[in-house]
Amino acid sequence: MDDMVNAPPLSAEDEIIKDTTFTYQGYQVVRSEFFAHINEPSIIFNNSKVSLNTACVNKLPNIDYVQILVNPEEMKLAVRPCGEDAKDSLLWCGINKKNGRKKPRQITCKILFAKIVQLMGWNPVHRYKMMGKLIESNGEYIFIFDLKATEVYQRISSDGEKPRSSRVPVFPAEWQDQFGLPVEEHQKSLQINIFNGYAIFGIKDSTVPNRIPLRN
């Protein structure tokens, strides 16, 4: 596997079973969305607003302004640092008055929200969350998010009550009967092509899946 790291040194007491017949055939790489990921970069679209989480701000602590880029063909979204005076720059963080640390801020984006909703076939009532990765490309750091790999938090309304967001996410329907991508397909999906200085994932499927809750 291309992303395999070197194994740590083992002591003489460690028992190792050598198996030259093992292959990754039939294995699926479990999706990161199936784990708790409070410390992983994420982006949320909700109620005509967009925000990145604390993990994003912490990974780039010296950055105050970013630009948001969308690839409508690949259905990917990129967030890259920029200067305050850069065209289309956005202030992505604020200051916590209690401890003086930077914190994420919600950015109102009615037009962007509407365009993303239309592109992805989303329900504008719900909240959408996507996990991302910080990569380095041509000397700059960029967060990459796959708009197709979303956690959807549906808004539930009861008689006489204000609609509230569900705490249980809904995932794409095809995830129901799988843990993740087969190993070989997973490797291909992680190959990053460089195009005009930006990192673009090589996933070509542009279909918008139906969504169903995962069974417990």
XYZ file of N, CA, C and O in Angstrom:
864
model
N 0.836 -1.192 0.000
C 0.000 0.000 0.000
C 0.875 1.247 0.000
O 1.843 1.340 0.751
N 0.522 2.236 -0.813
C 1.352 3.410 -0.962
C 1.411 4.257 0.293
O 2.381 4.959 0.539
N 0.344 4.231 1.112
C 0.320 5.088 2.290
C 0.741 4.344 3.549
O 0.520 4.797 4.654
N 1.361 3.159 3.407
C 1.790 2.382 4.552
C 2.992 3.042 5.198
O 3.931 3.475 4.520
N 2.997 3.153 6.526
C 4.111 3.738 7.247
C 5.020 2.631 7.727
O 4.640 1.468 7.810
N 6.264 2.991 8.035
C 7.213 2.008 8.521
C 6.755 1.457 9.856
O 6.302 2.198 10.730
N 6.889 0.153 10.027
C 6.490 -0.487 11.272
C 7.452 -0.104 12.390
O 8.653 0.068 12.152
N 6.956 0.076 13.620
C 7.846 0.424 14.736
C 8.743 -0.752 15.077
O 8.409 -1.916 14.805
N 9.911 -0.482 15.654
C 10.810 -1.583 16.033
C 10.168 -2.465 17.099
O 9.475 -1.985 17.993
N 10.389 -3.761 16.998
C 9.811 -4.717 17.936
C 10.910 -5.323 18.796
O 12.057 -5.477 18.358
N 10.559 -5.657 20.019
C 11.525 -6.282 20.918
C 11.576 -7.777 20.655
O 10.734 -8.346 19.944
N 12.568 -8.413 21.244
C 12.752 -9.854 21.040
C 11.596 -10.646 21.615
O 11.328 -11.773 21.187
N 10.892 -10.050 22.601
C 9.788 -10.770 23.237
C 8.498 -10.718 22.402
O 7.576 -11.492 22.650
N 8.444 -9.819 21.439
C 7.235 -9.710 20.634
C 7.092 -10.921 19.728
O 8.036 -11.325 19.048
N 5.872 -11.498 19.738
C 5.601 -12.657 18.899
C 5.017 -12.203 17.569
O 4.006 -11.500 17.529
N 5.657 -12.564 16.494
C 5.218 -12.179 15.164
C 4.920 -13.435 14.357
O 5.745 -14.338 14.268
N 3.731 -13.478 13.798
C 3.363 -14.605 12.946
C 3.556 -14.193 11.498
O 2.932 -13.245 11.020
N 4.433 -14.862 10.818
C 4.690 -14.547 9.418
C 3.648 -15.231 8.531
O 3.410 -16.422 8.649
N 3.039 -14.460 7.683
C 2.013 -14.988 6.783
C 2.235 -14.378 5.401
O 1.908 -13.224 5.156
N 2.785 -15.145 4.517
C 3.067 -14.653 3.163
C 1.849 -14.751 2.249
O 1.905 -14.326 1.105
N 0.749 -15.280 2.759
C -0.450 -15.451 1.928
C -1.458 -14.319 2.117
O -2.446 -14.245 1.395
N -1.208 -13.436 3.108
C -2.183 -12.387 3.404
C -2.265 -11.381 2.258
O -1.253 -10.953 1.705
N -3.497 -11.007 1.910
C -3.730 -9.940 0.948
C -4.842 -9.050 1.480
O -5.585 -9.426 2.392
N -4.997 -7.874 0.878
C -6.058 -6.964 1.267
C -7.338 -7.202 0.482
O -8.300 -6.431 0.612
N -7.360 -8.242 -0.326
C -8.543 -8.534 -1.119
C -9.735 -8.805 -0.202
O -9.663 -9.613 0.724
N -10.830 -8.143 -0.466
C -12.038 -8.320 0.334
C -12.151 -7.365 1.501
O -13.232 -7.242 2.100
N -11.063 -6.681 1.846
C -11.097 -5.727 2.954
C -11.612 -4.371 2.482
O -11.381 -3.970 1.348
N -12.301 -3.685 3.376
C -12.756 -2.322 3.127
C -12.141 -1.401 4.177
O -12.074 -1.755 5.350
N -11.679 -0.239 3.745
C -11.127 0.746 4.670
C -12.295 1.492 5.314
O -13.066 2.166 4.627
N -12.448 1.360 6.620
C -13.603 1.930 7.314
C -13.592 3.452 7.191
O -12.569 4.108 7.440
N -14.718 4.003 6.811
C -14.835 5.443 6.609
C -14.615 6.203 7.915
O -15.115 5.808 8.967
N -13.881 7.303 7.816
C -13.613 8.111 9.013
C -14.899 8.693 9.581
O -14.985 8.994 10.773
N -15.934 8.851 8.710
C -17.207 9.394 9.200
C -17.874 8.481 10.221
O -18.761 8.927 10.962
N -17.455 7.208 10.297
C -18.068 6.269 11.221
C -17.450 6.347 12.623
O -17.838 5.606 13.510
N -16.475 7.217 12.802
C -15.824 7.375 14.098
C -16.111 8.769 14.653
O -16.523 9.671 13.930
N -15.868 8.921 15.969
C -15.914 10.261 16.549
C -14.739 11.046 15.979
O -13.619 10.540 15.911
N -14.977 12.290 15.558
C -13.914 13.028 14.879
C -13.936 14.502 15.259
O -13.869 15.384 14.414
N -14.025 14.770 16.555
C -14.077 16.144 17.019
C -12.784 16.885 16.706
O -12.771 18.111 16.549
N -11.667 16.152 16.614
C -10.376 16.788 16.364
C -9.979 16.774 14.890
O -8.851 17.116 14.551
N -10.895 16.365 14.015
C -10.628 16.330 12.589
C -11.272 17.536 11.901
O -12.329 18.014 12.318
N -10.654 18.035 10.840
C -11.224 19.188 10.125
C -12.604 18.874 9.574
O -12.840 17.790 9.034
N -13.522 19.812 9.711
C -14.853 19.632 9.148
C -15.430 20.993 8.760
O -14.992 22.036 9.256
N -16.415 20.943 7.885
C -17.120 22.149 7.449
C -18.614 21.883 7.528
O -19.064 20.752 7.305
N -19.380 22.889 7.896
C -20.826 22.732 8.068
C -21.560 23.792 7.252
O -21.197 24.984 7.286
N -22.566 23.347 6.512
C -23.513 24.239 5.855
C -24.832 24.122 6.605
O -25.382 23.036 6.745
N -25.334 25.253 7.063
C -26.543 25.215 7.873
C -27.219 26.577 7.858
O -26.591 27.610 8.148
N -28.512 26.601 7.476
C -29.321 27.812 7.582
C -28.658 29.001 6.886
O -28.528 30.089 7.461
N -28.200 28.771 5.655
C -27.573 29.817 4.832
C -26.272 30.341 5.426
O -25.869 31.480 5.174
N -25.617 29.512 6.214
C -24.323 29.874 6.788
C -23.326 28.731 6.577
O -23.719 27.577 6.423
N -22.038 29.082 6.572
C -20.988 28.082 6.473
C -19.972 28.351 7.574
O -19.707 29.510 7.921
N -19.427 27.290 8.149
C -18.407 27.451 9.181
C -17.490 26.242 9.182
O -17.910 25.124 8.879
N -16.234 26.489 9.494
C -15.279 25.415 9.702
C -15.121 25.220 11.202
O -15.426 26.123 11.990
N -14.659 24.059 11.611
C -14.622 23.780 13.041
C -13.300 24.232 13.682
O -12.388 24.726 13.022
N -13.231 24.048 14.998
C -12.056 24.464 15.756
C -10.796 23.750 15.291
O -9.705 24.337 15.293
N -10.927 22.495 14.871
C -9.764 21.747 14.414
C -9.109 22.432 13.221
O -7.878 22.460 13.111
N -9.902 22.988 12.322
C -9.346 23.699 11.165
C -8.548 24.912 11.624
O -7.419 25.143 11.175
N -9.146 25.705 12.520
C -8.475 26.904 13.017
C -7.190 26.545 13.750
O -6.161 27.213 13.614
N -7.233 25.466 14.526
C -6.049 25.056 15.286
C -4.920 24.563 14.390
O -3.740 24.688 14.742
N -5.262 23.971 13.260
C -4.223 23.474 12.351
C -3.508 24.620 11.629
O -2.362 24.461 11.213
N -4.183 25.757 11.488
C -3.572 26.926 10.858
C -3.767 28.119 11.785
O -4.519 29.055 11.485
N -3.082 28.131 12.931
C -3.349 29.134 13.966
C -2.971 30.562 13.577
O -3.462 31.510 14.184
N -2.114 30.715 12.593
C -1.675 32.051 12.201
C -2.489 32.639 11.048
O -2.161 33.713 10.531
N -3.548 31.927 10.641
C -4.357 32.351 9.508
C -5.657 32.986 9.989
O -6.370 32.413 10.817
N -5.970 34.153 9.468
C -7.230 34.830 9.801
C -8.209 34.851 8.634
O -9.421 34.877 8.833
N -7.677 34.842 7.413
C -8.516 34.974 6.230
C -8.307 33.796 5.276
O -7.193 33.264 5.161
N -9.388 33.392 4.628
C -9.339 32.273 3.686
C -10.172 32.605 2.453
O -10.986 33.547 2.467
N -9.977 31.824 1.412
C -10.840 31.836 0.237
C -11.491 30.464 0.118
O -10.870 29.444 0.440
N -12.724 30.428 -0.341
C -13.437 29.171 -0.570
C -13.510 28.931 -2.069
O -13.912 29.818 -2.822
N -13.100 27.737 -2.499
C -13.123 27.363 -3.905
C -14.017 26.140 -4.070
O -14.013 25.241 -3.223
N -14.781 26.088 -5.144
C -15.680 24.971 -5.413
C -15.367 24.400 -6.787
O -15.212 25.150 -7.758
N -15.237 23.077 -6.860
C -15.110 22.386 -8.135
C -16.440 21.684 -8.398
O -16.709 20.612 -7.853
N -17.324 22.272 -9.216
C -18.662 21.697 -9.411
C -18.653 20.376 -10.157
O -19.600 19.588 -10.015
N -17.618 20.100 -10.947
C -17.556 18.822 -11.661
C -17.156 17.694 -10.722
O -17.763 16.620 -10.727
N -16.130 17.917 -9.919
C -15.677 16.890 -8.972
C -16.501 16.910 -7.692
O -16.401 16.000 -6.871
N -17.321 17.961 -7.507
C -18.101 18.146 -6.286
C -17.188 18.146 -5.058
O -17.393 17.425 -4.088
N -16.162 18.980 -5.147
C -15.216 19.176 -4.055
C -15.211 20.648 -3.665
O -15.508 21.532 -4.473
N -14.869 20.896 -2.421
C -14.743 22.252 -1.928
C -13.381 22.389 -1.271
O -12.957 21.512 -0.510
N -12.676 23.471 -1.580
C -11.364 23.729 -1.011
C -11.390 25.031 -0.227
O -12.096 25.980 -0.585
N -10.639 25.064 0.853
C -10.472 26.278 1.654
C -8.980 26.539 1.760
O -8.228 25.693 2.256
N -8.537 27.690 1.271
C -7.106 27.990 1.306
C -6.857 29.319 2.015
O -7.641 30.266 1.893
N -5.769 29.402 2.756
C -5.418 30.649 3.444
C -5.098 31.753 2.449
O -4.626 31.501 1.341
N -5.343 32.983 2.862
C -5.000 34.131 2.030
C -4.837 35.349 2.923
O -5.102 35.304 4.133
N -4.398 36.443 2.337
C -4.260 37.679 3.084
C -5.569 38.434 3.166
O -6.502 38.186 2.398
N -5.628 39.381 4.083
C -6.850 40.165 4.280
C -7.229 40.931 3.019
O -8.415 41.104 2.721
N -6.234 41.387 2.273
C -6.491 42.205 1.098
C -6.705 41.402 -0.179
O -6.947 41.987 -1.239
N -6.620 40.073 -0.069
C -6.830 39.242 -1.254
C -8.285 39.326 -1.710
O -9.203 39.441 -0.887
N -8.483 39.277 -3.009
C -9.849 39.322 -3.545
C -10.647 38.132 -3.044
O -10.154 37.013 -3.021
N -11.875 38.379 -2.617
C -12.806 37.349 -2.139
C -12.344 36.674 -0.846
O -12.720 35.535 -0.566
N -11.534 37.373 -0.058
C -11.094 36.817 1.224
C -12.238 36.859 2.236
O -13.115 37.728 2.187
N -12.231 35.900 3.159
C -13.255 35.790 4.198
C -12.583 35.642 5.555
O -11.626 34.871 5.695
N -13.065 36.357 6.546
C -12.590 36.189 7.916
C -13.225 34.927 8.485
O -14.443 34.867 8.645
N -12.427 33.913 8.781
C -12.980 32.614 9.163
C -12.935 32.359 10.667
O -13.375 31.310 11.130
N -12.411 33.288 11.432
C -12.293 33.054 12.867
C -12.514 34.352 13.635
O -12.456 35.449 13.087
N -12.777 34.193 14.932
C -12.908 35.308 15.842
C -12.069 35.033 17.074
O -11.271 34.099 17.106
N -12.251 35.831 18.122
C -11.493 35.670 19.356
C -12.440 35.337 20.498
O -13.459 36.007 20.701
N -12.111 34.275 21.227
C -12.869 33.916 22.415
C -12.524 34.888 23.536
O -11.372 34.975 23.965
N -13.498 35.649 24.004
C -13.248 36.681 25.005
C -12.806 36.091 26.344
O -12.149 36.756 27.143
N -13.176 34.833 26.603
C -12.833 34.224 27.891
C -11.368 33.835 27.979
O -10.725 34.028 29.022
N -10.823 33.269 26.898
C -9.432 32.789 26.955
C -8.519 33.433 25.925
O -7.319 33.144 25.892
N -9.070 34.279 25.072
C -8.244 34.977 24.096
C -7.812 34.135 22.914
O -7.018 34.593 22.083
N -8.327 32.926 22.812
C -7.956 32.043 21.709
C -8.860 32.257 20.502
O -9.987 32.734 20.636
N -8.327 31.874 19.359
C -9.130 31.977 18.146
C -10.226 30.915 18.147
O -10.027 29.807 18.643
N -11.358 31.259 17.582
C -12.465 30.330 17.467
C -13.110 30.502 16.099
O -13.013 31.575 15.483
N -13.765 29.468 15.590
C -14.429 29.568 14.279
C -15.576 30.567 14.343
O -16.152 30.818 15.403
N -15.901 31.130 13.204
C -17.063 32.008 13.128
C -17.943 31.566 11.964
O -17.456 31.056 10.950
N -19.234 31.696 12.150
C -20.174 31.395 11.079
C -20.170 32.527 10.059
O -20.157 33.700 10.430
N -20.154 32.153 8.800
C -20.155 33.126 7.719
C -21.471 33.018 6.970
O -21.815 31.954 6.451
N -22.239 34.100 6.953
C -23.490 34.106 6.205
C -23.200 34.057 4.713
O -22.357 34.810 4.213
N -23.872 33.150 4.008
C -23.567 32.944 2.586
C -24.827 32.475 1.850
O -24.877 31.355 1.338
N -25.842 33.316 1.803
C -27.126 32.913 1.240
C -27.005 32.436 -0.208
O -27.615 31.432 -0.595
N -26.224 33.148 -1.006
C -26.105 32.771 -2.417
C -25.289 31.492 -2.558
O -25.675 30.565 -3.291
N -24.143 31.405 -1.865
C -23.336 30.188 -1.916
C -24.130 28.990 -1.421
O -24.117 27.917 -2.033
N -24.849 29.173 -0.314
C -25.658 28.096 0.241
C -26.679 27.610 -0.785
O -26.844 26.399 -1.003
N -27.348 28.548 -1.433
C -28.360 28.181 -2.420
C -27.735 27.446 -3.605
O -28.314 26.476 -4.117
N -26.555 27.887 -4.036
C -25.904 27.252 -5.182
C -25.404 25.854 -4.836
O -25.498 24.925 -5.637
N -24.861 25.678 -3.617
C -24.409 24.350 -3.184
C -25.599 23.407 -3.036
O -25.555 22.234 -3.441
N -26.675 23.907 -2.463
C -27.899 23.104 -2.305
C -28.403 22.642 -3.668
O -28.793 21.481 -3.856
N -28.403 23.548 -4.643
C -28.852 23.196 -5.989
C -27.904 22.200 -6.646
O -28.341 21.233 -7.274
N -26.595 22.424 -6.503
C -25.597 21.537 -7.097
C -25.720 20.120 -6.562
O -25.654 19.142 -7.327
N -25.906 19.983 -5.254
C -25.879 18.679 -4.606
C -27.264 18.064 -4.434
O -27.378 16.915 -4.020
N -28.328 18.805 -4.739
C -29.669 18.275 -4.537
C -30.019 18.136 -3.068
O -30.778 17.245 -2.676
N -29.465 19.012 -2.226
C -29.716 18.959 -0.795
C -31.076 19.560 -0.441
O -31.665 20.309 -1.212
N -31.525 19.241 0.759
C -32.693 19.886 1.335
C -32.200 21.069 2.166
O -31.476 20.875 3.147
N -32.544 22.296 1.810
C -31.997 23.467 2.505
C -32.393 23.561 3.965
O -31.816 24.354 4.720
N -33.354 22.759 4.385
C -33.795 22.790 5.777
C -32.794 22.089 6.692
O -32.648 22.435 7.861
N -32.066 21.100 6.152
C -31.200 20.273 6.976
C -29.808 20.885 7.142
O -29.431 21.832 6.447
N -29.043 20.312 8.070
C -27.658 20.724 8.311
C -26.720 19.682 7.710
O -26.914 18.476 7.915
N -25.701 20.135 7.002
C -24.790 19.228 6.297
C -23.367 19.423 6.808
O -22.865 20.541 6.873
N -22.740 18.304 7.152
C -21.379 18.331 7.689
C -20.486 17.408 6.869
O -20.869 16.290 6.547
N -19.291 17.885 6.531
C -18.328 17.097 5.761
C -16.975 17.105 6.445
O -16.525 18.150 6.920
N -16.340 15.944 6.516
C -14.983 15.842 7.020
C -14.011 16.230 5.910
O -14.307 16.076 4.724
N -12.846 16.733 6.303
C -11.868 17.141 5.310
C -10.457 16.757 5.698
O -10.216 16.213 6.779
N -9.523 17.063 4.810
C -8.109 16.811 5.047
C -7.312 18.067 4.706
O -7.634 18.783 3.762
N -6.265 18.303 5.485
C -5.345 19.391 5.183
C -4.206 18.828 4.359
O -3.524 17.894 4.785
N -4.012 19.370 3.172
C -2.944 18.895 2.299
C -2.036 20.067 1.948
O -2.378 21.234 2.151
N -0.869 19.730 1.452
C 0.070 20.736 0.984
C 0.225 20.582 -0.516
O 0.467 19.488 -1.023
N 0.084 21.675 -1.254
C 0.193 21.647 -2.709
C 0.907 22.904 -3.182
O 0.467 24.023 -2.886
N 1.992 22.695 -3.899
C 2.749 23.824 -4.451
C 3.093 24.871 -3.397
O 2.990 26.081 -3.621
N 3.463 24.384 -2.229
C 3.933 25.291 -1.188
C 2.855 25.962 -0.366
O 3.156 26.835 0.448
N 1.580 25.593 -0.566
C 0.521 26.180 0.247
C -0.346 25.083 0.843
O -0.472 23.993 0.291
N -0.943 25.384 1.992
C -1.814 24.438 2.658
C -3.254 24.685 2.237
O -3.702 25.825 2.132
N -3.985 23.580 2.009
C -5.365 23.667 1.552
C -6.195 22.597 2.259
O -5.767 21.449 2.378
N -7.372 22.979 2.733
C -8.344 21.998 3.218
C -9.192 21.546 2.040
O -9.689 22.367 1.265
N -9.368 20.222 1.913
C -10.186 19.655 0.847
C -11.372 18.920 1.464
O -11.204 18.100 2.366
N -12.579 19.202 0.957
C -13.803 18.556 1.446
C -14.561 17.948 0.271
O -14.677 18.570 -0.791
N -15.056 16.726 0.470
C -15.846 16.036 -0.539
C -17.318 16.304 -0.251
O -17.865 15.842 0.755
N -17.968 17.053 -1.133
C -19.368 17.420 -0.909
C -20.312 16.227 -0.983
O -21.461 16.315 -0.541
N -19.850 15.112 -1.553
C -20.708 13.925 -1.664
C -20.676 13.085 -0.390
O -21.582 12.297 -0.151
N -19.620 13.234 0.405
C -19.477 12.436 1.627
C -19.966 13.256 2.811
O -19.195 13.798 3.599
N -21.273 13.365 2.935
C -21.866 14.251 3.938
C -22.555 13.490 5.065
O -23.079 12.402 4.879
N -22.527 14.123 6.224
C -23.395 13.727 7.323
C -24.563 14.712 7.315
O -24.352 15.920 7.362
N -25.763 14.202 7.244
C -26.943 15.066 7.184
C -27.682 14.981 8.511
O -28.028 13.894 8.970
N -27.901 16.150 9.123
C -28.660 16.215 10.365
C -30.014 16.829 10.038
O -30.130 18.033 9.797
N -31.025 15.974 10.001
C -32.349 16.405 9.583
C -33.022 17.228 10.683
O -32.807 16.986 11.870
N -33.818 18.191 10.250
C -34.579 18.985 11.214
C -35.918 18.295 11.462
O -36.655 17.989 10.531
N -36.197 18.074 12.737
C -37.405 17.374 13.155
C -38.360 18.370 13.790
O -37.970 19.166 14.652
N -39.597 18.332 13.365
C -40.596 19.242 13.935
C -41.727 18.436 14.550
O -42.236 17.497 13.955
N -42.073 18.811 15.759
C -43.212 18.194 16.450
C -44.339 19.223 16.524
O -44.112 20.423 16.386
N -45.530 18.728 16.740
C -46.698 19.617 16.802
C -46.503 20.696 17.859
O -46.248 20.402 19.035
N -46.583 21.936 17.416
C -46.505 23.054 18.353
C -45.110 23.394 18.824
O -44.939 24.280 19.655
N -44.104 22.682 18.323
C -42.732 22.935 18.755
C -41.894 23.475 17.603
O -42.174 23.217 16.438
N -40.858 24.195 17.957
C -39.944 24.736 16.966
C -39.094 23.597 16.401
O -38.637 22.730 17.146
N -38.907 23.550 15.081
C -38.076 22.478 14.504
C -36.684 22.452 15.122
O -36.087 23.492 15.378
N -36.189 21.253 15.403
C -34.857 21.113 15.977
C -34.046 20.135 15.139
O -34.587 19.255 14.478
N -32.736 20.316 15.184
C -31.834 19.487 14.389
C -31.586 18.164 15.094
O -31.299 18.127 16.292
N -31.714 17.073 14.346
C -31.459 15.745 14.909
C -29.986 15.601 15.273
O -29.107 16.160 14.622
N -29.713 14.845 16.337
C -28.329 14.568 16.724
C -27.791 13.325 16.035
O -26.614 13.007 16.154
N -28.660 12.620 15.341
C -28.263 11.387 14.653
C -28.083 11.698 13.169
O -29.027 12.095 12.492
N -26.879 11.520 12.636
C -26.658 11.856 11.230
C -27.238 10.817 10.283
O -27.437 9.653 10.648
N -27.533 11.259 9.086
C -27.980 10.389 8.003
C -26.885 10.380 6.951
O -26.332 11.429 6.607
N -26.560 9.194 6.432
C -25.472 9.048 5.479
C -25.999 8.620 4.110
O -27.145 8.204 3.981
N -25.156 8.712 3.063
C -25.559 8.227 1.738
C -26.033 6.773 1.801
O -25.477 5.947 2.533
N -27.046 6.434 1.024
C -27.686 5.122 1.091
C -26.715 3.981 0.809
O -26.806 2.911 1.420
N -25.748 4.201 -0.112
C -24.855 3.094 -0.461
C -23.872 2.756 0.652
O -23.197 1.727 0.600
N -23.787 3.605 1.679
C -22.927 3.290 2.819
C -23.575 2.281 3.760
O -22.933 1.745 4.647
N -24.867 2.028 3.574
C -25.618 1.179 4.494
C -25.018 -0.214 4.614
O -24.903 -0.763 5.707
N -24.624 -0.790 3.505
C -24.178 -2.186 3.500
C -22.682 -2.317 3.288
O -22.200 -3.324 2.764
N -21.934 -1.300 3.688
C -20.476 -1.380 3.560
C -19.816 -0.621 4.699
O -20.422 0.266 5.298
N -18.571 -1.003 5.005
C -17.794 -0.281 6.002
C -17.040 0.885 5.363
O -16.744 1.880 5.998
N -16.707 0.732 4.104
C -15.969 1.757 3.395
C -15.601 1.249 2.011
O -16.165 0.260 1.529
N -14.648 1.906 1.372
C -14.228 1.497 0.041
C -13.289 0.304 0.112
O -12.509 0.170 1.059
N -13.334 -0.585 -0.886
C -12.323 -1.642 -0.976
C -10.933 -1.012 -1.018
O -10.768 0.129 -1.476
N -9.946 -1.731 -0.551
C -8.600 -1.176 -0.385
C -8.067 -0.565 -1.676
O -7.560 0.558 -1.683
N -8.182 -1.281 -2.794
C -7.646 -0.767 -4.052
C -8.372 0.510 -4.479
O -7.747 1.477 -4.921
N -9.700 0.528 -4.355
C -10.465 1.712 -4.730
C -10.146 2.871 -3.797
O -10.098 4.032 -4.209
N -9.928 2.551 -2.512
C -9.571 3.571 -1.543
C -8.250 4.234 -1.919
O -8.110 5.460 -1.828
N -7.283 3.438 -2.364
C -5.990 3.981 -2.776
C -6.153 4.937 -3.952
O -5.560 6.007 -3.991
N -6.987 4.547 -4.919
C -7.185 5.390 -6.095
C -7.872 6.696 -5.719
O -7.572 7.747 -6.276
N -8.810 6.632 -4.767
C -9.561 7.833 -4.400
C -8.688 8.839 -3.676
O -9.019 10.018 -3.605
N -7.567 8.383 -3.117
C -6.681 9.271 -2.382
C -5.586 9.854 -3.261
O -4.785 10.653 -2.803
N -5.522 9.451 -4.510
C -4.532 10.017 -5.407
C -4.943 11.443 -5.764
O -6.053 11.690 -6.203
N -4.048 12.357 -5.542
C -4.339 13.762 -5.755
C -3.678 14.239 -7.033
O -2.491 14.071 -7.239
N -4.484 14.794 -7.925
C -3.953 15.357 -9.155
C -3.783 16.858 -8.986
O -4.646 17.530 -8.430
N -2.683 17.386 -9.463
C -2.434 18.808 -9.371
C -2.860 19.466 -10.672
O -2.417 19.106 -11.752
N -3.770 20.440 -10.555
C -4.291 21.123 -11.734
C -4.338 22.616 -11.446
O -5.022 23.070 -10.540
N -3.574 23.381 -12.209
C -3.499 24.829 -12.005
C -3.132 25.194 -10.571
O -3.614 26.190 -10.020
N -2.278 24.379 -9.968
C -1.800 24.703 -8.629
C -2.716 24.305 -7.506
O -2.402 24.529 -6.344
N -3.859 23.700 -7.798
C -4.795 23.302 -6.759
C -4.882 21.790 -6.695
O -4.731 21.096 -7.700
N -5.164 21.285 -5.512
C -5.279 19.845 -5.333
C -6.712 19.419 -5.589
O -7.640 19.966 -5.007
N -6.877 18.436 -6.451
C -8.210 17.957 -6.795
C -8.219 16.442 -6.667
O -7.401 15.760 -7.264
N -9.143 15.889 -5.881
C -9.245 14.451 -5.744
C -9.787 13.833 -7.024
O -10.589 14.436 -7.732
N -9.371 12.612 -7.297
C -9.719 11.986 -8.564
C -10.971 11.154 -8.553
O -11.018 10.117 -9.193
N -11.986 11.544 -7.810
C -13.244 10.809 -7.794
C -14.155 11.370 -8.877
O -14.387 12.558 -8.950
N -14.678 10.499 -9.719
C -15.424 10.965 -10.884
C -16.928 10.810 -10.749
O -17.674 11.347 -11.548
N -17.374 10.067 -9.747
C -18.807 9.810 -9.613
C -19.524 11.090 -9.219
O -19.274 11.647 -8.164
N -20.434 11.568 -10.070
C -21.120 12.824 -9.788
C -22.579 12.619 -9.418
O -23.359 13.552 -9.415
N -22.954 11.387 -9.109
C -24.350 11.123 -8.763
C -24.635 11.582 -7.348
O -23.763 11.588 -6.490
N -25.858 11.977 -7.086
C -26.281 12.380 -5.768
C -27.106 11.239 -5.178
O -28.215 10.970 -5.642
N -26.597 10.517 -4.172
C -27.285 9.324 -3.677
C -28.502 9.663 -2.827
O -28.607 10.746 -2.256
N -29.429 8.717 -2.783
C -30.498 8.803 -1.799
C -29.890 8.560 -0.423
O -28.825 7.962 -0.297
N -30.567 8.990 0.621
C -29.986 8.896 1.947
C -30.937 8.182 2.892
O -32.130 8.406 2.874
N -30.365 7.328 3.721
C -31.155 6.624 4.708
C -30.337 6.575 5.986
O -29.115 6.558 5.957
N -30.999 6.567 7.159
C -30.235 6.476 8.416
C -29.549 5.120 8.505
O -30.076 4.108 8.054
N -28.362 5.104 9.118
C -27.685 3.839 9.384
C -28.379 3.124 10.519
O -28.779 3.731 11.503
N -28.477 1.818 10.406
C -29.086 1.031 11.478
C -28.071 0.869 12.601
O -26.881 0.791 12.387
N -28.574 0.803 13.817
C -27.705 0.573 14.975
C -27.305 -0.894 15.009
O -28.053 -1.757 14.610
